Backbone as JSON, one array per atom type, in Angstrom:
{
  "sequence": "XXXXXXXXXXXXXXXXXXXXXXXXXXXXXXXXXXXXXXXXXXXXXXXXXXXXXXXXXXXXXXXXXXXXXXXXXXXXXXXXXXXXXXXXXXXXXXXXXXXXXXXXXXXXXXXXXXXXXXXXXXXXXXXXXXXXXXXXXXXXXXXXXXXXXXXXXXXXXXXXXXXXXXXXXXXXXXXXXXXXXXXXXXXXXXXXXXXXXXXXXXXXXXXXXXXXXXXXXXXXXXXXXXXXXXXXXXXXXXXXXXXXXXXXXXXXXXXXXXXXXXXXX",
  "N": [[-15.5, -13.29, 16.07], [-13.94, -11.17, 18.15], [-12.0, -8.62, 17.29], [-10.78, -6.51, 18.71], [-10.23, -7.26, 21.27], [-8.3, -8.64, 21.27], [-5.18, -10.14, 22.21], [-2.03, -8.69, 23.19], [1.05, -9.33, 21.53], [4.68, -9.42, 22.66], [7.02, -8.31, 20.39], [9.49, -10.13, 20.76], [8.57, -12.28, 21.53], [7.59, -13.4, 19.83], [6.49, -15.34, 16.19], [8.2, -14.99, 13.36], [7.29, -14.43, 10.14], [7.53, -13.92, 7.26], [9.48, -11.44, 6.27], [9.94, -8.83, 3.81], [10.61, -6.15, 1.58], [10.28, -3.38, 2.67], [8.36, -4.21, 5.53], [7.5, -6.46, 7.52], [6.15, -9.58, 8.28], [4.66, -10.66, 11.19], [3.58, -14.23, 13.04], [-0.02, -13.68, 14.34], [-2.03, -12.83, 16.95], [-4.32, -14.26, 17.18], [-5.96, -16.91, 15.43], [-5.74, -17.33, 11.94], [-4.92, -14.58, 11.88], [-2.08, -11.78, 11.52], [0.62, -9.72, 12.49], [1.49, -7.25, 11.19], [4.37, -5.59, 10.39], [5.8, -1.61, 9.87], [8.88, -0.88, 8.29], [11.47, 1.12, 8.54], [12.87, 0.9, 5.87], [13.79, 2.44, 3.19], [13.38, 1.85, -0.49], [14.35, 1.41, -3.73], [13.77, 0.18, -7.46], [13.57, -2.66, -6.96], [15.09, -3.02, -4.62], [17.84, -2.28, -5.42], [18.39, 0.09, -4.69], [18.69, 1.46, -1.73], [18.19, 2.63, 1.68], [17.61, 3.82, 5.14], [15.52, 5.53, 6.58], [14.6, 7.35, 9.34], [11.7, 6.96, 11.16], [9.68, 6.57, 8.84], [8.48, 4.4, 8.6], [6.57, 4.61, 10.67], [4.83, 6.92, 9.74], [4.24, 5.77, 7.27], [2.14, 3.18, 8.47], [0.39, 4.83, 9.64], [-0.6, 6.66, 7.92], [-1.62, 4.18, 6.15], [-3.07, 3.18, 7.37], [-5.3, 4.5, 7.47], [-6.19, 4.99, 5.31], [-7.08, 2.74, 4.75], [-9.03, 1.47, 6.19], [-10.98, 3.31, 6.06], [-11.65, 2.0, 3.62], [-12.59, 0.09, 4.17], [-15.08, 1.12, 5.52], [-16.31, 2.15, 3.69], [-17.61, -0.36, 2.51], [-15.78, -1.73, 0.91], [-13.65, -4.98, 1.02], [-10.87, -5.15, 3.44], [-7.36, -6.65, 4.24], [-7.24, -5.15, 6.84], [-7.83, -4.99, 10.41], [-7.17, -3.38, 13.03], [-4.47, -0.76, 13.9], [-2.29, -1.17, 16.21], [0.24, -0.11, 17.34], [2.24, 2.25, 16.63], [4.22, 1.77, 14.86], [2.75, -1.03, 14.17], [0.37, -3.16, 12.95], [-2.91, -5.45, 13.21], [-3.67, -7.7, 11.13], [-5.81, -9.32, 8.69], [-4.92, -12.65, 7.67], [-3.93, -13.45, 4.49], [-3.95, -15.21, 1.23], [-1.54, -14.37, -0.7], [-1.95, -13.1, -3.75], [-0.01, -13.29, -6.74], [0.38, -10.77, -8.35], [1.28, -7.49, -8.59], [-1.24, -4.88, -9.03], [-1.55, -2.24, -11.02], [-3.13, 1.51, -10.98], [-3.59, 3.82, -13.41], [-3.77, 7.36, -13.61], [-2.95, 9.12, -14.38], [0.17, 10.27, -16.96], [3.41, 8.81, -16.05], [6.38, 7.78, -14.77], [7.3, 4.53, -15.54], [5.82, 3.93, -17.43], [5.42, 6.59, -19.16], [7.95, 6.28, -19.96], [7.77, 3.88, -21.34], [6.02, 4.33, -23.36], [6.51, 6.33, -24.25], [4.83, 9.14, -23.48], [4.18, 12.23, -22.59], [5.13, 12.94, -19.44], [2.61, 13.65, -16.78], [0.78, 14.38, -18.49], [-3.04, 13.92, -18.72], [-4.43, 11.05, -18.61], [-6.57, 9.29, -21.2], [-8.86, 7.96, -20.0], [-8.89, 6.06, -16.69], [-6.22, 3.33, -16.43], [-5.47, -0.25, -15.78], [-3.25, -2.23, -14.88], [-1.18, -5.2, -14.42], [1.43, -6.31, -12.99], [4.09, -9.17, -12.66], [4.58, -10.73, -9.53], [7.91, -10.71, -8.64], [11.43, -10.45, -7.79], [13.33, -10.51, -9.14], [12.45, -11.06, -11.94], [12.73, -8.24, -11.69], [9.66, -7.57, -11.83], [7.94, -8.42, -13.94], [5.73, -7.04, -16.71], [2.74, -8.14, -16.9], [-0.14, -9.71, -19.2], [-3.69, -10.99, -18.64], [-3.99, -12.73, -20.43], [-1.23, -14.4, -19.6], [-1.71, -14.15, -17.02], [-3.58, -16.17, -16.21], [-2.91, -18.22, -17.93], [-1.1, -19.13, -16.35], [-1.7, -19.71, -14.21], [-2.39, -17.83, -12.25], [-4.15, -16.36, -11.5], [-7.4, -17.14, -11.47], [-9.92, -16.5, -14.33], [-12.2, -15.13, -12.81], [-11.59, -14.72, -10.19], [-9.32, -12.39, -11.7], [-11.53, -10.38, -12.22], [-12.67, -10.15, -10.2], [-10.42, -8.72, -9.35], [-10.0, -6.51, -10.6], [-12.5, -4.95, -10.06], [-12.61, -4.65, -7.7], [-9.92, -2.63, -7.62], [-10.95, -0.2, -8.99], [-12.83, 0.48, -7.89], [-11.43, 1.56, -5.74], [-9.67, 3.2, -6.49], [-11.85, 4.9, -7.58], [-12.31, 6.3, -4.95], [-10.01, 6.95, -3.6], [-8.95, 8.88, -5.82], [-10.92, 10.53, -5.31], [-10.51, 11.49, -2.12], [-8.11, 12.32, -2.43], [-7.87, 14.79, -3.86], [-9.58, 16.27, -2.46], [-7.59, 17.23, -0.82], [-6.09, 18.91, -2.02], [-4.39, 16.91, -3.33], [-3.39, 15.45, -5.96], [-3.44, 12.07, -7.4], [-1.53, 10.24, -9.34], [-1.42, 7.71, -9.56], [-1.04, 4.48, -8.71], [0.03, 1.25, -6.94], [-1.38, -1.36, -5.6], [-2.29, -4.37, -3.94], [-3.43, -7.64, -3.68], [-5.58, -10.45, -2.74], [-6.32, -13.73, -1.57], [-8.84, -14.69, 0.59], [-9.83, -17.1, 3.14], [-12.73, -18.52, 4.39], [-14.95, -19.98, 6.52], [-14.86, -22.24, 4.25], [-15.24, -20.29, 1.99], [-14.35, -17.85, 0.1], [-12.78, -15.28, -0.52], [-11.8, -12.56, -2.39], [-9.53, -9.58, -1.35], [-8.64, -6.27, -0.3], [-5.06, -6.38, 0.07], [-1.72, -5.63, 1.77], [-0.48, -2.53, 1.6], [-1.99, 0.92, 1.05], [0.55, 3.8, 0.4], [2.39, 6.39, 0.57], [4.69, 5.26, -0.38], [3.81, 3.4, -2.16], [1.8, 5.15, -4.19], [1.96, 7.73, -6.17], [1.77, 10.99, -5.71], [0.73, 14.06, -6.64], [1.21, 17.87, -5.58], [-1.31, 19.55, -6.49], [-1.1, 22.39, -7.03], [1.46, 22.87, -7.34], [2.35, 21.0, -8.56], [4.59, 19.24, -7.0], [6.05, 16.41, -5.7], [5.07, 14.02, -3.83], [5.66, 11.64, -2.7], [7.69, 8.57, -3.13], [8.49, 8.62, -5.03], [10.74, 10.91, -4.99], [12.55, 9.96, -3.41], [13.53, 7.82, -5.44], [14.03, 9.63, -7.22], [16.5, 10.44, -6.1], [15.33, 13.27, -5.06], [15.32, 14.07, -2.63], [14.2, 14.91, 0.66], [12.19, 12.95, 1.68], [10.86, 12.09, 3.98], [9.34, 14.65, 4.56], [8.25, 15.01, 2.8], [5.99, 12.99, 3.23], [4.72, 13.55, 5.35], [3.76, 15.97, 5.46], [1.49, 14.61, 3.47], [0.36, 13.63, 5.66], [-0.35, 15.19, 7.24], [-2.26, 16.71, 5.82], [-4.14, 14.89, 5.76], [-4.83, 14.75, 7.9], [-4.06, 13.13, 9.67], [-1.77, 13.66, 11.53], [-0.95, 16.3, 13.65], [-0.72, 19.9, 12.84], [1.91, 20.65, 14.09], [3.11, 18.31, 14.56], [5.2, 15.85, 14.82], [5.96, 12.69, 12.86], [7.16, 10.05, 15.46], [9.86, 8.16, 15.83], [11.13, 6.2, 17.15], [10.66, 2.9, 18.7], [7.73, 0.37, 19.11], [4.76, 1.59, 20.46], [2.14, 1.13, 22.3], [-1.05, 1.44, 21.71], [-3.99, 2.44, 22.58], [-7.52, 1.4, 21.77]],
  "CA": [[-14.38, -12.99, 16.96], [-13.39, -9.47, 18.66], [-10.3, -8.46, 17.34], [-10.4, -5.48, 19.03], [-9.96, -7.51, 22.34], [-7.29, -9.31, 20.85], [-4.3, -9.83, 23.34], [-0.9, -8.29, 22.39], [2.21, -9.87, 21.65], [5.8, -8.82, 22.69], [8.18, -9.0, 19.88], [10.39, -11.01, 21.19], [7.82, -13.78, 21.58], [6.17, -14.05, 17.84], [7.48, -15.84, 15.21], [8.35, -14.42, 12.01], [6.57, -15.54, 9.01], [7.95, -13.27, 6.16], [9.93, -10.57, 5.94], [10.07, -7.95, 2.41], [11.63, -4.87, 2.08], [9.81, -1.98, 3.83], [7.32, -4.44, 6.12], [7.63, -7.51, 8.3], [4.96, -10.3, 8.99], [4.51, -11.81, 12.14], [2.26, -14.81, 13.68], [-1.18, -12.72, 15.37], [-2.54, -13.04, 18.43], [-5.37, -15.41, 17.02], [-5.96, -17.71, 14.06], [-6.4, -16.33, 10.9], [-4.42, -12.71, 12.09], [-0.77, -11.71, 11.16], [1.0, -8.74, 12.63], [2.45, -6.22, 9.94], [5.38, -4.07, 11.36], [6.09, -1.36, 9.02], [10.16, -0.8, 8.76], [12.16, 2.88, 8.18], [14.08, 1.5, 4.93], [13.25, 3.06, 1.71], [13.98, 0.88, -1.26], [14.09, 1.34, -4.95], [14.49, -0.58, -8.41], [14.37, -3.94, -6.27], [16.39, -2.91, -3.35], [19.23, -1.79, -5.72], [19.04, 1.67, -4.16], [18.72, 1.25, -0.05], [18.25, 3.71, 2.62], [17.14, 3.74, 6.13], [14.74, 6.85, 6.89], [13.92, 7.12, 10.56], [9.72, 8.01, 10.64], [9.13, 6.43, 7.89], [7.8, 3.25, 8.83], [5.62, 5.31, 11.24], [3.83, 7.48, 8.63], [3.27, 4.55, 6.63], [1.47, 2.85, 8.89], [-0.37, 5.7, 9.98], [-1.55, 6.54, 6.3], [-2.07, 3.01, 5.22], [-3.83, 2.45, 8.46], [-6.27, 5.81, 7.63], [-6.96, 4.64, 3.91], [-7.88, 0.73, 4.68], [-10.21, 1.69, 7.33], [-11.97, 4.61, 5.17], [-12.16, 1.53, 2.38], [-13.51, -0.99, 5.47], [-16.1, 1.97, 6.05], [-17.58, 2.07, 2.54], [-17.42, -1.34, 1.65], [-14.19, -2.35, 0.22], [-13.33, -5.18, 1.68], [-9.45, -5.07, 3.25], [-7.09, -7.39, 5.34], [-7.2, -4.55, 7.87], [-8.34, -4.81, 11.08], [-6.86, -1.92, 13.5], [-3.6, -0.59, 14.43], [-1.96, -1.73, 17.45], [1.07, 0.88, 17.77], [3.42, 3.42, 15.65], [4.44, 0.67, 13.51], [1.99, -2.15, 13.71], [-1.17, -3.47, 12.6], [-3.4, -6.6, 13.27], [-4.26, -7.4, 9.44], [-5.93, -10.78, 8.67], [-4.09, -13.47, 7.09], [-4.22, -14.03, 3.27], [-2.98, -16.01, 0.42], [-1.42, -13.58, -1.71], [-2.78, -13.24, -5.27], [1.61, -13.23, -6.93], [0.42, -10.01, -9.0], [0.91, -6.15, -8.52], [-1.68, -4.19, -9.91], [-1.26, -0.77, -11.26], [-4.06, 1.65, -11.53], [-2.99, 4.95, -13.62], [-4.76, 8.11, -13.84], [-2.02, 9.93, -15.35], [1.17, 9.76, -17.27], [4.56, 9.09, -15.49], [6.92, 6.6, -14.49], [7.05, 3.64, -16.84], [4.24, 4.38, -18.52], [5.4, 7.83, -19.93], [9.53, 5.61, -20.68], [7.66, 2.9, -22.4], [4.94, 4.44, -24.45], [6.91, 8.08, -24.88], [3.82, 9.9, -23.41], [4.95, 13.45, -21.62], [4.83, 12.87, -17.63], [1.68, 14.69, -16.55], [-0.5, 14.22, -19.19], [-3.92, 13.39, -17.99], [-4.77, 9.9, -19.55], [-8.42, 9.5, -21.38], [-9.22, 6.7, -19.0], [-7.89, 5.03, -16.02], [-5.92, 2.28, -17.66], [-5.02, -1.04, -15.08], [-1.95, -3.1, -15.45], [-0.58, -6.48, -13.93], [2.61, -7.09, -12.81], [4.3, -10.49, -12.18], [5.39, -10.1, -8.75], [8.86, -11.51, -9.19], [12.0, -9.36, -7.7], [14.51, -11.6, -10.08], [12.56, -10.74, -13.16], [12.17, -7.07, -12.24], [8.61, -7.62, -11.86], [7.32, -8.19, -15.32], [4.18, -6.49, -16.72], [2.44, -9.57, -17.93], [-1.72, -9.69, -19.48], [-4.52, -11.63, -18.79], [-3.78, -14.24, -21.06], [-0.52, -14.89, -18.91], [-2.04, -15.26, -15.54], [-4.44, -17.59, -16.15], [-2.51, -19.57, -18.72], [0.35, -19.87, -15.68], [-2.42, -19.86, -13.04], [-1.52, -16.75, -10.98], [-5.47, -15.9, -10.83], [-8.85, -17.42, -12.4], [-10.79, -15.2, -14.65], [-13.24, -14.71, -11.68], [-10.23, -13.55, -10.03], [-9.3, -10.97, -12.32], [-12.52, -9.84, -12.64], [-12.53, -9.11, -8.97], [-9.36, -7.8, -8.88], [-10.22, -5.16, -11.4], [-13.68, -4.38, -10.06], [-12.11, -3.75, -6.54], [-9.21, -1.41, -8.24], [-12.16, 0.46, -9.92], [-13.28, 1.02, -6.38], [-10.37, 1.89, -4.55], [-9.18, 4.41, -7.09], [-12.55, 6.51, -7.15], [-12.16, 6.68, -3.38], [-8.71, 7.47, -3.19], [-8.44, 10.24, -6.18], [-11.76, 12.15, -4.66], [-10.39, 11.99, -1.02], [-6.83, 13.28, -2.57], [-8.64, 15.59, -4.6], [-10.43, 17.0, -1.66], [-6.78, 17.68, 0.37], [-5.36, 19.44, -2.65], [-3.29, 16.46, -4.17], [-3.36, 14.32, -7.21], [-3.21, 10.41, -7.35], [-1.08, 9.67, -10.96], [-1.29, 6.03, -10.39], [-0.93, 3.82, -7.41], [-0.12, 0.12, -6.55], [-2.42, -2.53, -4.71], [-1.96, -5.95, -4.07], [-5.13, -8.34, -3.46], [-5.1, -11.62, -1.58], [-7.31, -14.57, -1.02], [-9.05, -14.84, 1.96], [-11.13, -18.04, 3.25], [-13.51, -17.97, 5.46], [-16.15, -21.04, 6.32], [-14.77, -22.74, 2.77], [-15.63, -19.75, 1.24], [-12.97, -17.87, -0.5], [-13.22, -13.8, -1.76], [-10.53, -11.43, -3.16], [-10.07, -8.51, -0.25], [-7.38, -5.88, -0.74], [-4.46, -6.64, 0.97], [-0.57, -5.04, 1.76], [-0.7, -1.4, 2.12], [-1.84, 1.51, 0.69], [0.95, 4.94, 1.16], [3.13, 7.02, -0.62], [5.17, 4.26, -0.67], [2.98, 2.94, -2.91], [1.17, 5.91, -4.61], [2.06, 8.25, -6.67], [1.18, 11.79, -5.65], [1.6, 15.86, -6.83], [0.83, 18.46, -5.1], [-2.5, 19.96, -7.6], [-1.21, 23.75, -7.39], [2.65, 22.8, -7.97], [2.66, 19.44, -8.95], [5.49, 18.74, -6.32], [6.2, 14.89, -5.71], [4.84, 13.85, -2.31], [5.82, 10.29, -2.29], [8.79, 7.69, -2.98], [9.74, 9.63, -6.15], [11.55, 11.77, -3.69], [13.91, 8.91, -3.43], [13.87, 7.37, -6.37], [14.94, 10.33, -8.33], [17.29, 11.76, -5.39], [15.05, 14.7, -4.98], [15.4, 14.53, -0.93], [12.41, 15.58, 1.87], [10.68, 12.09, 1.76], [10.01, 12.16, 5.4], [9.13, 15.81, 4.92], [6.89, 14.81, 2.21], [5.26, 12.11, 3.74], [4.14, 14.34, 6.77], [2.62, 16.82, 4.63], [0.42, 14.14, 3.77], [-0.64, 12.86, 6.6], [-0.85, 16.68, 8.22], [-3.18, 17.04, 5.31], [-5.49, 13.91, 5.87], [-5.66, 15.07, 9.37], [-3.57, 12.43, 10.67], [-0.94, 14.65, 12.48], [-1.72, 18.11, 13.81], [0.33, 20.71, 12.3], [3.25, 20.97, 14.44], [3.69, 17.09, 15.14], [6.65, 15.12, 14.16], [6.99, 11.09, 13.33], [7.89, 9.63, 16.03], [10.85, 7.61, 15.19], [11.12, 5.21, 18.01], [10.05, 1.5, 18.68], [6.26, 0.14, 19.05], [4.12, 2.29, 21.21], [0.64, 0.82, 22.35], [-2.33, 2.49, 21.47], [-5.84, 2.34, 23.38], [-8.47, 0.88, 21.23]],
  "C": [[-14.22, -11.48, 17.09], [-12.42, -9.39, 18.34], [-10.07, -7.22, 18.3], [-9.92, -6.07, 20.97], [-8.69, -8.57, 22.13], [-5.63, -9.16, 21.84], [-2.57, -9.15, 22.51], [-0.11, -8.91, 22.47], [3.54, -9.55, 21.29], [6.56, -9.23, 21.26], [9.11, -9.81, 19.49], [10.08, -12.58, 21.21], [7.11, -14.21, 20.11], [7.77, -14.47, 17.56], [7.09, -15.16, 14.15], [7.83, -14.88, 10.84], [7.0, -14.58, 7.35], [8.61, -11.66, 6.65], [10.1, -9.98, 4.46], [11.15, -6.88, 2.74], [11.48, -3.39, 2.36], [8.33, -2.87, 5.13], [7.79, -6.18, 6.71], [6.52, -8.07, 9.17], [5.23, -11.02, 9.88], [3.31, -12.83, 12.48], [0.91, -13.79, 14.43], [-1.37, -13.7, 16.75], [-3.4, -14.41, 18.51], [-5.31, -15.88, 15.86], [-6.27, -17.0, 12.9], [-5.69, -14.44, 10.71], [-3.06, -12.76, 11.47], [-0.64, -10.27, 11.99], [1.95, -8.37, 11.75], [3.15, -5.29, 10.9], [6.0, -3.41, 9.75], [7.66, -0.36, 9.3], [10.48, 0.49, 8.12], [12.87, 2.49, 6.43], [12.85, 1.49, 3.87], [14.27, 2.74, 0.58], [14.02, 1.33, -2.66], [14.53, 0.6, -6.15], [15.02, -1.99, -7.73], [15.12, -3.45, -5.84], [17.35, -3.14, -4.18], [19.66, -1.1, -4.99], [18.0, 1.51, -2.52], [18.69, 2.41, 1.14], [17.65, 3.56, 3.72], [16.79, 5.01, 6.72], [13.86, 6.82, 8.35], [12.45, 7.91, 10.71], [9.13, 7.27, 10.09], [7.84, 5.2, 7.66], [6.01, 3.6, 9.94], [4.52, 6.21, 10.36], [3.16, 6.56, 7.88], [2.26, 3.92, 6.78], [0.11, 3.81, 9.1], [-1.35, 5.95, 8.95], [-2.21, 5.92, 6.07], [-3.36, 2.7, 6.62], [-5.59, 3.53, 8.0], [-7.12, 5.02, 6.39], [-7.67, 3.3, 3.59], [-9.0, 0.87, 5.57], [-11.32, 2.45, 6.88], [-12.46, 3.18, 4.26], [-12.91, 0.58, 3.36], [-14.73, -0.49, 5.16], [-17.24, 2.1, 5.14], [-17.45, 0.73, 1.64], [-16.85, -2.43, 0.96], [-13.47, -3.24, 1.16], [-11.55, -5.33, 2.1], [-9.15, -6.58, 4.16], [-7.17, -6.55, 6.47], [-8.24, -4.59, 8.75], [-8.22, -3.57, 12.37], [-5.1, -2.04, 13.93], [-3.19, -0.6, 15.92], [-0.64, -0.96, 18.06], [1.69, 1.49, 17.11], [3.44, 2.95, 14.86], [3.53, -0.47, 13.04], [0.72, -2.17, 13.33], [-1.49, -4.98, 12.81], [-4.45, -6.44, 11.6], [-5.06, -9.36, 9.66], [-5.02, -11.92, 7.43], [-4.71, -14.43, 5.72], [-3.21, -14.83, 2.47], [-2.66, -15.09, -0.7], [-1.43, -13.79, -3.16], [-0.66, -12.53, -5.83], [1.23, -11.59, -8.08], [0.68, -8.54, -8.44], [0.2, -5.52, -9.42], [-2.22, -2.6, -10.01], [-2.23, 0.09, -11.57], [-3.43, 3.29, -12.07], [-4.05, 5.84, -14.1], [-4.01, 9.0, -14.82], [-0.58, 9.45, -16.06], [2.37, 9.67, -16.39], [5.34, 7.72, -15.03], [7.07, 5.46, -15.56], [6.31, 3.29, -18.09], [4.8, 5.34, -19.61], [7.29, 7.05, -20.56], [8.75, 5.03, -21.89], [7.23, 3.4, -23.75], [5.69, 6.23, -25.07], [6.01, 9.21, -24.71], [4.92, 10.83, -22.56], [4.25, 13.12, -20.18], [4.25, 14.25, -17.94], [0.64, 14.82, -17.27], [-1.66, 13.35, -18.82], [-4.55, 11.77, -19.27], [-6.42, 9.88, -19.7], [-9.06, 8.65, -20.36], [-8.63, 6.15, -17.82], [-7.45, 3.65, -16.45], [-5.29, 1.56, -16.1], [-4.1, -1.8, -15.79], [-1.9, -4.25, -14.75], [1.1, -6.66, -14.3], [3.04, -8.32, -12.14], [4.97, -10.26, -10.64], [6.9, -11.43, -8.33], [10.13, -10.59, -8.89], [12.98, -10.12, -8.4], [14.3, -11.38, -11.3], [11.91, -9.04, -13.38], [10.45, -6.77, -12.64], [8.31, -7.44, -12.8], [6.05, -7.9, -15.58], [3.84, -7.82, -17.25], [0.49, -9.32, -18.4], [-1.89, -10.34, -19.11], [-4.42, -12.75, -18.84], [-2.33, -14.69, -19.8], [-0.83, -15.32, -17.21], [-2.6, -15.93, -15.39], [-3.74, -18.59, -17.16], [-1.4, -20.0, -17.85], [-0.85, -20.01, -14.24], [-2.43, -19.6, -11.62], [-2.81, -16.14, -10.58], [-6.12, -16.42, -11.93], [-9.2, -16.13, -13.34], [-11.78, -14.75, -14.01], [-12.26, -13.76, -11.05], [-10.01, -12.44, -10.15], [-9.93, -10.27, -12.4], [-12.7, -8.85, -11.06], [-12.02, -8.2, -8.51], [-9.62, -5.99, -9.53], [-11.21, -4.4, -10.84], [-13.3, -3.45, -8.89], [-11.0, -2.43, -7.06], [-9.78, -0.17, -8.4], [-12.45, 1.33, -8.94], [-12.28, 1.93, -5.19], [-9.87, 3.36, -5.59], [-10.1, 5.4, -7.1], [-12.13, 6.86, -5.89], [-10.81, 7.66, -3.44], [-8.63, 8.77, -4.39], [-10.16, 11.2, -6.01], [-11.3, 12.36, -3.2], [-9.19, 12.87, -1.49], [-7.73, 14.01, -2.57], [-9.18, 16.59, -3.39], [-9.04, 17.67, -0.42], [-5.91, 18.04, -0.66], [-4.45, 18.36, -3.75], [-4.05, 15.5, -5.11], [-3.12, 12.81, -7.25], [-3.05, 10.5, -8.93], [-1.35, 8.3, -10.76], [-1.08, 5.76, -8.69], [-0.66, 2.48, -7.71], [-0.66, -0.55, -5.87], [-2.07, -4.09, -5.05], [-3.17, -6.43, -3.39], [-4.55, -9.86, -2.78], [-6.65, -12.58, -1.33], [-7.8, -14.78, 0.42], [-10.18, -15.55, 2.17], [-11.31, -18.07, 4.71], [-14.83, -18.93, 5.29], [-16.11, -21.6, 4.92], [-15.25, -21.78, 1.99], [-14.29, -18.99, 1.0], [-13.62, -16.19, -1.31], [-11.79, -13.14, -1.43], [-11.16, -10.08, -2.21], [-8.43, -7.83, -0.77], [-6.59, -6.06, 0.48], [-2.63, -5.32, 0.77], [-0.69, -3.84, 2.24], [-0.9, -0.6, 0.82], [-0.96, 3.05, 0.95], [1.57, 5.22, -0.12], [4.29, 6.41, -0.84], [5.04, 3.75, -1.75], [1.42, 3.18, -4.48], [1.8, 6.9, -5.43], [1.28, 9.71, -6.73], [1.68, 13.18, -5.91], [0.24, 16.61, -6.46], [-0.58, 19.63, -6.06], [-2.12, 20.87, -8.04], [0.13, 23.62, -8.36], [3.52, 21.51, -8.95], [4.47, 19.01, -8.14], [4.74, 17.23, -5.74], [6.13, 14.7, -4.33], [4.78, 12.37, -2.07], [6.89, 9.65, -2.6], [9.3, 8.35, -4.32], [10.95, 10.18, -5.7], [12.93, 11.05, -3.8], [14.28, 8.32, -4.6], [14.85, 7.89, -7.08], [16.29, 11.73, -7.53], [17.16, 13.43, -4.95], [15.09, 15.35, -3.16], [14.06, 14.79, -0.23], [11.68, 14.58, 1.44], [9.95, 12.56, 2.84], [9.23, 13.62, 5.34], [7.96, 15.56, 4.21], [5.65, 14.28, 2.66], [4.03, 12.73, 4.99], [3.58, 15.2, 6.15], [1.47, 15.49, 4.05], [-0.51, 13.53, 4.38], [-0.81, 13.96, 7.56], [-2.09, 16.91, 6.76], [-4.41, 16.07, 5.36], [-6.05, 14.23, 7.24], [-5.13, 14.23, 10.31], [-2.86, 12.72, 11.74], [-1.29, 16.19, 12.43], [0.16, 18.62, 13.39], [1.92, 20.89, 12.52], [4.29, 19.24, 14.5], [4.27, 16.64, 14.3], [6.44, 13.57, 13.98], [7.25, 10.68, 14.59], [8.9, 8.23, 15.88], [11.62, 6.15, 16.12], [10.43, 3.75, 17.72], [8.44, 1.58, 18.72], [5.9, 0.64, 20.42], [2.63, 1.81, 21.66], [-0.41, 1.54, 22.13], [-3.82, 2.0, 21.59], [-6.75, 2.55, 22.04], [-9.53, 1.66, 21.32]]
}
């Protein structure tokens, strides 16, 4: 199938098939598709702490759209297929694997609470985690032994999940790396996807600073949802510095902060 000839559909006319809380799935065009719209609010601690950041949903996309397509390019397989306007994307339609998994390069965030390490310290290894994804129990870290003894992924599964991680993190901390910034750690979510009764683990959701964890190499300034988390202000400002540094926006350009915009294939 061509997705790229894939017909568009108004808004108004899809049906809704999930909503979260920065992203909204709709029915696709064709079997097997979904349309992802990615929304302005900026959430934290389980949508305790709430905000609605006009842009934001626009950068996101933009980013996540840059970094699934780069992992398409060498390999890695994603749900992404291409962006369809400001906010959207035509992704393909998986069965989500119920885990978040964490890949950390450095100390910070829960990592550096739990274990008492100093945020910033470079860890000997990249160390992967598993969380339950569960917004009721605060998404619990859980092992191994717990997802296959509750049967949240095979040990084939896991095996995949990790191998792809493995993969996605060189990529992503040599492209930072190469635009000045740092990747401490990131989130990814994975997803079943069948295809002729066949059945493989592809990364799915998004990758952004949403979702990433990034400092600036020279100053170690926080260029992603920290910003909000810890009330430090200038997401949107942040956010645009990294996508004026991937090359996505030219220097002077702004977000645009408006509805869905079409964009020639």
């Amino acid at each position: 199938m061509d997705f790229n000839k894939t017909r568009y559909i108004p808004m108004s006319r899809r049906r809704r098939i999930y909503e979260g809380k920065a992203k909204v799935l709709y029915e696709g065009p064709e079997p097997g598709t979904l349309i992802q719209h990615f929304k302005d609010d900026a959430t934290a601690f389980n949508a305790k702490k709430h905000q609605v950041i006009e842009g934001k949903g626009v950068l996101n996309n933009r980013i996540s759209e840059y970094l699934f397509q780069h992992l398409n390019d060498i390999g890695v397989p994603t749900h992404f297929i291409r962006r369809l306007n400001m906010r959207e994307q035509l992704i393909r339609e998986v069965e989500i694997v119920p885990l978040e998994v964490v890949v950390r390069n450095v100390a910070a965030g829960s990592l550096s609470q739990r274990l008492g390490i100093e945020e910033g310290t470079q860890l000997p290894r990249s160390i992967i985690e598993f969380y339950y994804k569960n917004d009721q129990l605060n998404d619990p870290m859980v092992s191994e032994e717990h997802i296959t003894a509750f049967g949240w992924a095979t040990p084939q599964e896991i095996d995949d999940i990790m191998a792809l991680a493995i993969r996605v993190n060189d990529f992503l901390t040599g492209l930072f790396l190469g635009i000045g910034i740092r990747l401490v750690d990131f989130k990814m979510e994975c997803g079943r996807l069948f295809e002729n009764e066949m059945m493989r683990i592809i990364v799915a959701d998004e990758i952004s600073p949403d979702s990433c964890r990034l400092w600036d190499i020279k100053s170690n300034e926080k260029l992603d949802k920290d910003r909000f988390r810890r009330d430090l202000g200038g997401l949107l400002e942040a956010y645009t510095e990294v996508a004026k540094r991937l090359g996505i926006l030219m220097e002077n350009e702004r977000p645009a902060g408006s509805g869905p915009v079409l964009v020639k294939s």
